[in-house]
Amino acid sequence: QVEMVESGGGLVQPGGSLRLSCGVSQYIFALNTLGWYRQAPGKQRELAASITVSGLTNYADSVKGRFTISRDNAKSTVFLQMDKLKPDDTAVYYCHLESILTGRDYWGQGTQVTVSS
């Protein structure tokens, strides 16, 4: 069983910052890739950032240089530090886990990020 709970979303002004957290509760420890997806109204869900067990990261071009994904394996938590936020970053952000062993996907409930003046 996997439980994923996001936090840290909210309203922020353009140019501001937010830090998202996602606590992962797993029945057993498993190798996995963690990521943050986002979905704006009327748009497809897209991968913003991902991080492997070994710490290798990947970012969408739209967020590269502004967002930083990290993970704390001891606390089973993945973070997304978002800086220099733009109105186009407004979306629901979802924590995502992909098991390396099974390929199964798990999703958090989503947290709203709104960037507006």
Tab-separated table of N, CA and C in Angstrom:
chain	number	residue	atom	x	y	z
A	1	GLN	N	0.839	-1.179	0.000
A	1	GLN	CA	0.000	0.000	0.000
A	1	GLN	C	0.883	1.241	0.000
A	2	VAL	N	0.483	2.232	-0.786
A	2	VAL	CA	1.217	3.484	-0.894
A	2	VAL	C	0.259	4.641	-0.654
A	3	GLU	N	0.660	5.544	0.215
A	3	GLU	CA	-0.101	6.752	0.478
A	3	GLU	C	0.796	7.947	0.222
A	4	MET	N	0.288	8.906	-0.524
A	4	MET	CA	1.061	10.082	-0.874
A	4	MET	C	0.238	11.327	-0.580
A	5	VAL	N	0.791	12.220	0.222
A	5	VAL	CA	0.083	13.414	0.650
A	5	VAL	C	0.936	14.638	0.368
A	6	GLU	N	0.419	15.525	-0.489
A	6	GLU	CA	1.123	16.755	-0.825
A	6	GLU	C	0.746	17.878	0.127
A	7	SER	N	1.654	18.834	0.250
A	7	SER	CA	1.391	20.037	1.020
A	7	SER	C	2.278	21.155	0.494
A	8	GLY	N	1.936	22.378	0.840
A	8	GLY	CA	2.760	23.521	0.476
A	8	GLY	C	2.216	24.388	-0.635
A	9	GLY	N	1.120	23.980	-1.239
A	9	GLY	CA	0.533	24.800	-2.278
A	9	GLY	C	-0.107	26.044	-1.700
A	10	GLY	N	-0.439	26.971	-2.581
A	10	GLY	CA	-1.067	28.190	-2.136
A	10	GLY	C	-1.000	29.281	-3.173
A	11	LEU	N	-1.265	30.482	-2.737
A	11	LEU	CA	-1.247	31.662	-3.595
A	11	LEU	C	0.055	32.421	-3.390
A	12	VAL	N	0.695	32.758	-4.488
A	12	VAL	CA	1.956	33.483	-4.420
A	12	VAL	C	2.017	34.496	-5.555
A	13	GLN	N	2.718	35.582	-5.326
A	13	GLN	CA	2.882	36.605	-6.350
A	13	GLN	C	3.918	36.182	-7.382
A	14	PRO	N	3.797	36.684	-8.605
A	14	PRO	CA	4.835	36.403	-9.597
A	14	PRO	C	6.209	36.776	-9.070
A	15	GLY	N	7.163	35.901	-9.332
A	15	GLY	CA	8.508	36.095	-8.828
A	15	GLY	C	8.740	35.507	-7.454
A	16	GLY	N	7.677	35.063	-6.826
A	16	GLY	CA	7.782	34.491	-5.501
A	16	GLY	C	8.169	33.032	-5.527
A	17	SER	N	8.141	32.427	-4.349
A	17	SER	CA	8.574	31.043	-4.201
A	17	SER	C	7.591	30.240	-3.372
A	18	LEU	N	7.557	28.962	-3.642
A	18	LEU	CA	6.813	28.001	-2.847
A	18	LEU	C	7.627	26.723	-2.765
A	19	ARG	N	7.411	25.983	-1.700
A	19	ARG	CA	8.077	24.704	-1.532
A	19	ARG	C	7.016	23.645	-1.278
A	20	LEU	N	6.894	22.724	-2.202
A	20	LEU	CA	5.946	21.640	-2.078
A	20	LEU	C	6.610	20.428	-1.440
A	21	SER	N	5.843	19.728	-0.649
A	21	SER	CA	6.322	18.507	-0.020
A	21	SER	C	5.331	17.388	-0.281
A	22	CYS	N	5.849	16.192	-0.364
A	22	CYS	CA	5.004	15.026	-0.538
A	22	CYS	C	5.550	13.908	0.332
A	23	GLY	N	4.803	13.549	1.345
A	23	GLY	CA	5.178	12.445	2.204
A	23	GLY	C	4.643	11.154	1.628
A	24	VAL	N	5.500	10.170	1.562
A	24	VAL	CA	5.149	8.883	0.973
A	24	VAL	C	5.152	7.811	2.050
A	25	SER	N	4.046	7.128	2.165
A	25	SER	CA	3.928	6.021	3.100
A	25	SER	C	3.816	4.731	2.299
A	26	GLN	N	4.768	3.850	2.491
A	26	GLN	CA	4.794	2.596	1.761
A	26	GLN	C	4.790	1.416	2.722
A	27	TYR	N	4.112	0.375	2.311
A	27	TYR	CA	4.080	-0.826	3.120
A	27	TYR	C	5.468	-1.448	3.208
A	28	ILE	N	6.173	-1.449	2.103
A	28	ILE	CA	7.548	-1.906	2.070
A	28	ILE	C	8.383	-0.903	1.292
A	29	PHE	N	9.660	-0.858	1.601
A	29	PHE	CA	10.549	0.005	0.859
A	29	PHE	C	10.736	-0.537	-0.551
A	30	ALA	N	10.638	0.338	-1.526
A	30	ALA	CA	10.773	-0.065	-2.916
A	30	ALA	C	11.560	0.970	-3.695
A	31	LEU	N	12.302	0.502	-4.666
A	31	LEU	CA	13.004	1.399	-5.566
A	31	LEU	C	11.976	2.143	-6.409
A	32	ASN	N	12.132	3.420	-6.507
A	32	ASN	CA	11.139	4.197	-7.223
A	32	ASN	C	11.712	5.492	-7.768
A	33	THR	N	11.029	6.006	-8.755
A	33	THR	CA	11.290	7.331	-9.273
A	33	THR	C	10.158	8.241	-8.819
A	34	LEU	N	10.501	9.365	-8.257
A	34	LEU	CA	9.519	10.318	-7.766
A	34	LEU	C	9.456	11.525	-8.688
A	35	GLY	N	8.287	12.111	-8.763
A	35	GLY	CA	8.144	13.270	-9.623
A	35	GLY	C	7.001	14.164	-9.222
A	36	TRP	N	6.999	15.318	-9.834
A	36	TRP	CA	5.913	16.271	-9.680
A	36	TRP	C	5.326	16.563	-11.052
A	37	TYR	N	4.061	16.276	-11.187
A	37	TYR	CA	3.305	16.620	-12.374
A	37	TYR	C	2.434	17.827	-12.066
A	38	ARG	N	2.034	18.509	-13.098
A	38	ARG	CA	1.112	19.616	-12.907
A	38	ARG	C	0.098	19.642	-14.034
A	39	GLN	N	-1.074	20.148	-13.710
A	39	GLN	CA	-2.142	20.241	-14.693
A	39	GLN	C	-2.901	21.544	-14.503
A	40	ALA	N	-2.860	22.363	-15.526
A	40	ALA	CA	-3.611	23.604	-15.535
A	40	ALA	C	-4.975	23.354	-16.166
A	41	PRO	N	-5.960	24.176	-15.841
A	41	PRO	CA	-7.290	24.002	-16.431
A	41	PRO	C	-7.240	23.987	-17.952
A	42	GLY	N	-7.865	22.979	-18.537
A	42	GLY	CA	-7.916	22.878	-19.980
A	42	GLY	C	-6.656	22.371	-20.631
A	43	LYS	N	-5.674	21.983	-19.844
A	43	LYS	CA	-4.415	21.508	-20.394
A	43	LYS	C	-4.131	20.073	-19.956
A	44	GLN	N	-3.241	19.425	-20.699
A	44	GLN	CA	-2.813	18.083	-20.350
A	44	GLN	C	-1.911	18.114	-19.116
A	45	ARG	N	-1.972	17.048	-18.353
A	45	ARG	CA	-1.056	16.918	-17.241
A	45	ARG	C	0.355	16.715	-17.786
A	46	GLU	N	1.310	17.432	-17.215
A	46	GLU	CA	2.671	17.350	-17.689
A	46	GLU	C	3.640	17.124	-16.540
A	47	LEU	N	4.744	16.496	-16.868
A	47	LEU	CA	5.788	16.256	-15.881
A	47	LEU	C	6.616	17.521	-15.725
A	48	ALA	N	6.671	18.030	-14.504
A	48	ALA	CA	7.486	19.194	-14.220
A	48	ALA	C	8.909	18.812	-13.831
A	49	ALA	N	9.022	17.786	-13.000
A	49	ALA	CA	10.333	17.370	-12.524
A	49	ALA	C	10.268	15.952	-11.996
A	50	SER	N	11.379	15.252	-12.077
A	50	SER	CA	11.467	13.904	-11.536
A	50	SER	C	12.841	13.683	-10.937
A	51	ILE	N	12.914	12.705	-10.064
A	51	ILE	CA	14.180	12.381	-9.416
A	51	ILE	C	14.236	10.887	-9.150
A	52	THR	N	15.381	10.290	-9.441
A	52	THR	CA	15.558	8.867	-9.248
A	52	THR	C	16.039	8.577	-7.836
A	53	VAL	N	16.128	7.291	-7.526
A	53	VAL	CA	16.623	6.870	-6.223
A	53	VAL	C	18.029	7.409	-5.980
A	54	SER	N	18.834	7.429	-7.021
A	54	SER	CA	20.212	7.882	-6.900
A	54	SER	C	20.363	9.396	-6.930
A	55	GLY	N	19.254	10.102	-7.139
A	55	GLY	CA	19.300	11.548	-7.113
A	55	GLY	C	19.408	12.228	-8.460
A	56	LEU	N	19.367	11.468	-9.531
A	56	LEU	CA	19.388	12.070	-10.853
A	56	LEU	C	18.068	12.774	-11.113
A	57	THR	N	18.143	13.974	-11.651
A	57	THR	CA	16.949	14.791	-11.847
A	57	THR	C	16.694	15.086	-13.311
A	58	ASN	N	15.441	15.372	-13.595
A	58	ASN	CA	15.024	15.754	-14.927
A	58	ASN	C	13.952	16.820	-14.790
A	59	TYR	N	14.024	17.840	-15.638
A	59	TYR	CA	13.083	18.945	-15.565
A	59	TYR	C	12.495	19.257	-16.920
A	60	ALA	N	11.247	19.674	-16.901
A	60	ALA	CA	10.653	20.216	-18.106
A	60	ALA	C	11.358	21.519	-18.463
A	61	ASP	N	11.469	21.782	-19.746
A	61	ASP	CA	12.152	23.001	-20.177
A	61	ASP	C	11.504	24.256	-19.588
A	62	SER	N	10.210	24.198	-19.379
A	62	SER	CA	9.486	25.358	-18.898
A	62	SER	C	9.825	25.731	-17.457
A	63	VAL	N	10.369	24.793	-16.696
A	63	VAL	CA	10.677	25.055	-15.294
A	63	VAL	C	12.161	24.969	-14.992
A	64	LYS	N	12.941	24.528	-15.937
A	64	LYS	CA	14.371	24.346	-15.722
A	64	LYS	C	15.025	25.662	-15.310
A	65	GLY	N	15.825	25.578	-14.270
A	65	GLY	CA	16.487	26.760	-13.747
A	65	GLY	C	15.694	27.492	-12.691
A	66	ARG	N	14.416	27.160	-12.552
A	66	ARG	CA	13.563	27.807	-11.567
A	66	ARG	C	13.080	26.840	-10.491
A	67	PHE	N	12.888	25.586	-10.861
A	67	PHE	CA	12.407	24.571	-9.932
A	67	PHE	C	13.540	23.628	-9.563
A	68	THR	N	13.492	23.130	-8.351
A	68	THR	CA	14.460	22.150	-7.893
A	68	THR	C	13.738	21.022	-7.169
A	69	ILE	N	13.917	19.811	-7.653
A	69	ILE	CA	13.324	18.654	-7.001
A	69	ILE	C	14.389	17.964	-6.152
A	70	SER	N	13.984	17.484	-5.004
A	70	SER	CA	14.899	16.773	-4.126
A	70	SER	C	14.119	15.724	-3.348
A	71	ARG	N	14.843	14.807	-2.741
A	71	ARG	CA	14.185	13.773	-1.954
A	71	ARG	C	14.983	13.491	-0.699
A	72	ASP	N	14.265	13.185	0.347
A	72	ASP	CA	14.847	12.777	1.610
A	72	ASP	C	14.396	11.347	1.839
A	73	ASN	N	15.260	10.415	1.525
A	73	ASN	CA	14.881	9.015	1.611
A	73	ASN	C	14.611	8.568	3.043
A	74	ALA	N	15.334	9.135	3.990
A	74	ALA	CA	15.127	8.772	5.383
A	74	ALA	C	13.734	9.152	5.858
A	75	LYS	N	13.215	10.257	5.343
A	75	LYS	CA	11.895	10.727	5.734
A	75	LYS	C	10.821	10.374	4.710
A	76	SER	N	11.215	9.661	3.666
A	76	SER	CA	10.280	9.258	2.614
A	76	SER	C	9.492	10.452	2.085
A	77	THR	N	10.220	11.502	1.758
A	77	THR	CA	9.595	12.741	1.325
A	77	THR	C	10.284	13.278	0.077
A	78	VAL	N	9.490	13.781	-0.840
A	78	VAL	CA	10.013	14.433	-2.023
A	78	VAL	C	9.563	15.888	-1.996
A	79	PHE	N	10.445	16.774	-2.419
A	79	PHE	CA	10.183	18.206	-2.377
A	79	PHE	C	10.269	18.809	-3.770
A	80	LEU	N	9.588	19.906	-3.924
A	80	LEU	CA	9.726	20.715	-5.132
A	80	LEU	C	9.851	22.170	-4.703
A	81	GLN	N	11.059	22.690	-4.810
A	81	GLN	CA	11.296	24.095	-4.533
A	81	GLN	C	11.045	24.884	-5.807
A	82	MET	N	10.118	25.804	-5.756
A	82	MET	CA	9.720	26.576	-6.922
A	82	MET	C	10.070	28.040	-6.687
A	83	ASP	N	10.958	28.549	-7.503
A	83	ASP	CA	11.393	29.935	-7.413
A	83	ASP	C	11.047	30.677	-8.693
A	84	LYS	N	11.044	31.983	-8.596
A	84	LYS	CA	10.741	32.836	-9.748
A	84	LYS	C	9.462	32.383	-10.442
A	85	LEU	N	8.447	32.186	-9.658
A	85	LEU	CA	7.195	31.661	-10.183
A	85	LEU	C	6.531	32.634	-11.147
A	86	LYS	N	5.900	32.066	-12.147
A	86	LYS	CA	5.200	32.816	-13.172
A	86	LYS	C	3.721	32.455	-13.154
A	87	PRO	N	2.870	33.334	-13.674
A	87	PRO	CA	1.448	32.988	-13.754
A	87	PRO	C	1.200	31.679	-14.507
A	88	ASP	N	2.033	31.367	-15.495
A	88	ASP	CA	1.878	30.126	-16.249
A	88	ASP	C	2.165	28.884	-15.416
A	89	ASP	N	2.754	29.064	-14.252
A	89	ASP	CA	2.989	27.939	-13.357
A	89	ASP	C	1.736	27.552	-12.586
A	90	THR	N	0.704	28.358	-12.686
A	90	THR	CA	-0.542	28.064	-11.989
A	90	THR	C	-1.107	26.731	-12.450
A	91	ALA	N	-1.315	25.839	-11.513
A	91	ALA	CA	-1.796	24.503	-11.836
A	91	ALA	C	-2.009	23.731	-10.546
A	92	VAL	N	-2.637	22.587	-10.682
A	92	VAL	CA	-2.662	21.624	-9.593
A	92	VAL	C	-1.422	20.758	-9.742
A	93	TYR	N	-0.667	20.650	-8.687
A	93	TYR	CA	0.565	19.881	-8.703
A	93	TYR	C	0.353	18.547	-8.003
A	94	TYR	N	0.776	17.488	-8.674
A	94	TYR	CA	0.571	16.140	-8.176
A	94	TYR	C	1.896	15.444	-7.913
A	95	CYS	N	2.012	14.872	-6.763
A	95	CYS	CA	3.140	14.016	-6.439
A	95	CYS	C	2.949	12.673	-7.134
A	96	HIS	N	4.030	12.134	-7.660
A	96	HIS	CA	3.945	10.895	-8.431
A	96	HIS	C	5.081	9.954	-8.071
A	97	LEU	N	4.751	8.695	-8.003
A	97	LEU	CA	5.737	7.657	-7.729
A	97	LEU	C	5.597	6.556	-8.763
A	98	GLU	N	6.714	6.133	-9.313
A	98	GLU	CA	6.726	4.997	-10.225
A	98	GLU	C	7.653	3.943	-9.663
A	99	SER	N	7.128	2.775	-9.415
A	99	SER	CA	7.937	1.682	-8.915
A	99	SER	C	8.831	1.152	-10.018
A	100	ILE	N	10.120	1.067	-9.736
A	100	ILE	CA	11.056	0.519	-10.705
A	100	ILE	C	10.831	-0.976	-10.885
A	101	LEU	N	10.449	-1.635	-9.825
A	101	LEU	CA	10.278	-3.078	-9.864
A	101	LEU	C	9.021	-3.503	-10.617
A	102	THR	N	7.938	-2.768	-10.444
A	102	THR	CA	6.658	-3.159	-11.017
A	102	THR	C	6.172	-2.251	-12.134
A	103	GLY	N	6.679	-1.036	-12.202
A	103	GLY	CA	6.200	-0.071	-13.171
A	103	GLY	C	4.875	0.566	-12.802
A	104	ARG	N	4.366	0.253	-11.639
A	104	ARG	CA	3.077	0.792	-11.211
A	104	ARG	C	3.202	2.246	-10.781
A	105	ASP	N	2.188	3.016	-11.111
A	105	ASP	CA	2.140	4.434	-10.775
A	105	ASP	C	1.258	4.691	-9.560
A	106	TYR	N	1.662	5.665	-8.770
A	106	TYR	CA	0.880	6.110	-7.628
A	106	TYR	C	0.833	7.630	-7.642
A	107	TRP	N	-0.307	8.174	-7.234
A	107	TRP	CA	-0.524	9.608	-7.299
A	107	TRP	C	-1.008	10.176	-5.981
A	108	GLY	N	-0.572	11.386	-5.700
A	108	GLY	CA	-1.123	12.131	-4.599
A	108	GLY	C	-2.426	12.784	-5.013
A	109	GLN	N	-3.072	13.446	-4.063
A	109	GLN	CA	-4.375	14.045	-4.335
A	109	GLN	C	-4.277	15.382	-5.059
A	110	GLY	N	-3.101	15.966	-5.084
A	110	GLY	CA	-2.892	17.235	-5.750
A	110	GLY	C	-2.967	18.415	-4.798
A	111	THR	N	-2.188	19.435	-5.085
A	111	THR	CA	-2.222	20.665	-4.314
A	111	THR	C	-2.207	21.848	-5.278
A	112	GLN	N	-3.060	22.817	-5.013
A	112	GLN	CA	-3.223	23.948	-5.917
A	112	GLN	C	-2.112	24.972	-5.716
A	113	VAL	N	-1.506	25.370	-6.816
A	113	VAL	CA	-0.542	26.464	-6.828
A	113	VAL	C	-1.088	27.554	-7.734
A	114	THR	N	-1.258	28.731	-7.187
A	114	THR	CA	-1.774	29.858	-7.953
A	114	THR	C	-0.783	31.006	-7.891
A	115	VAL	N	-0.343	31.446	-9.048
A	115	VAL	CA	0.606	32.549	-9.144
A	115	VAL	C	-0.135	33.730	-9.755
A	116	SER	N	-0.348	34.746	-8.960
A	116	SER	CA	-1.145	35.878	-9.409
A	116	SER	C	-0.803	37.116	-8.605
A	117	SER	N	-0.942	38.270	-9.261
A	117	SER	CA	-0.753	39.535	-8.578
A	117	SER	C	-1.990	39.931	-7.806
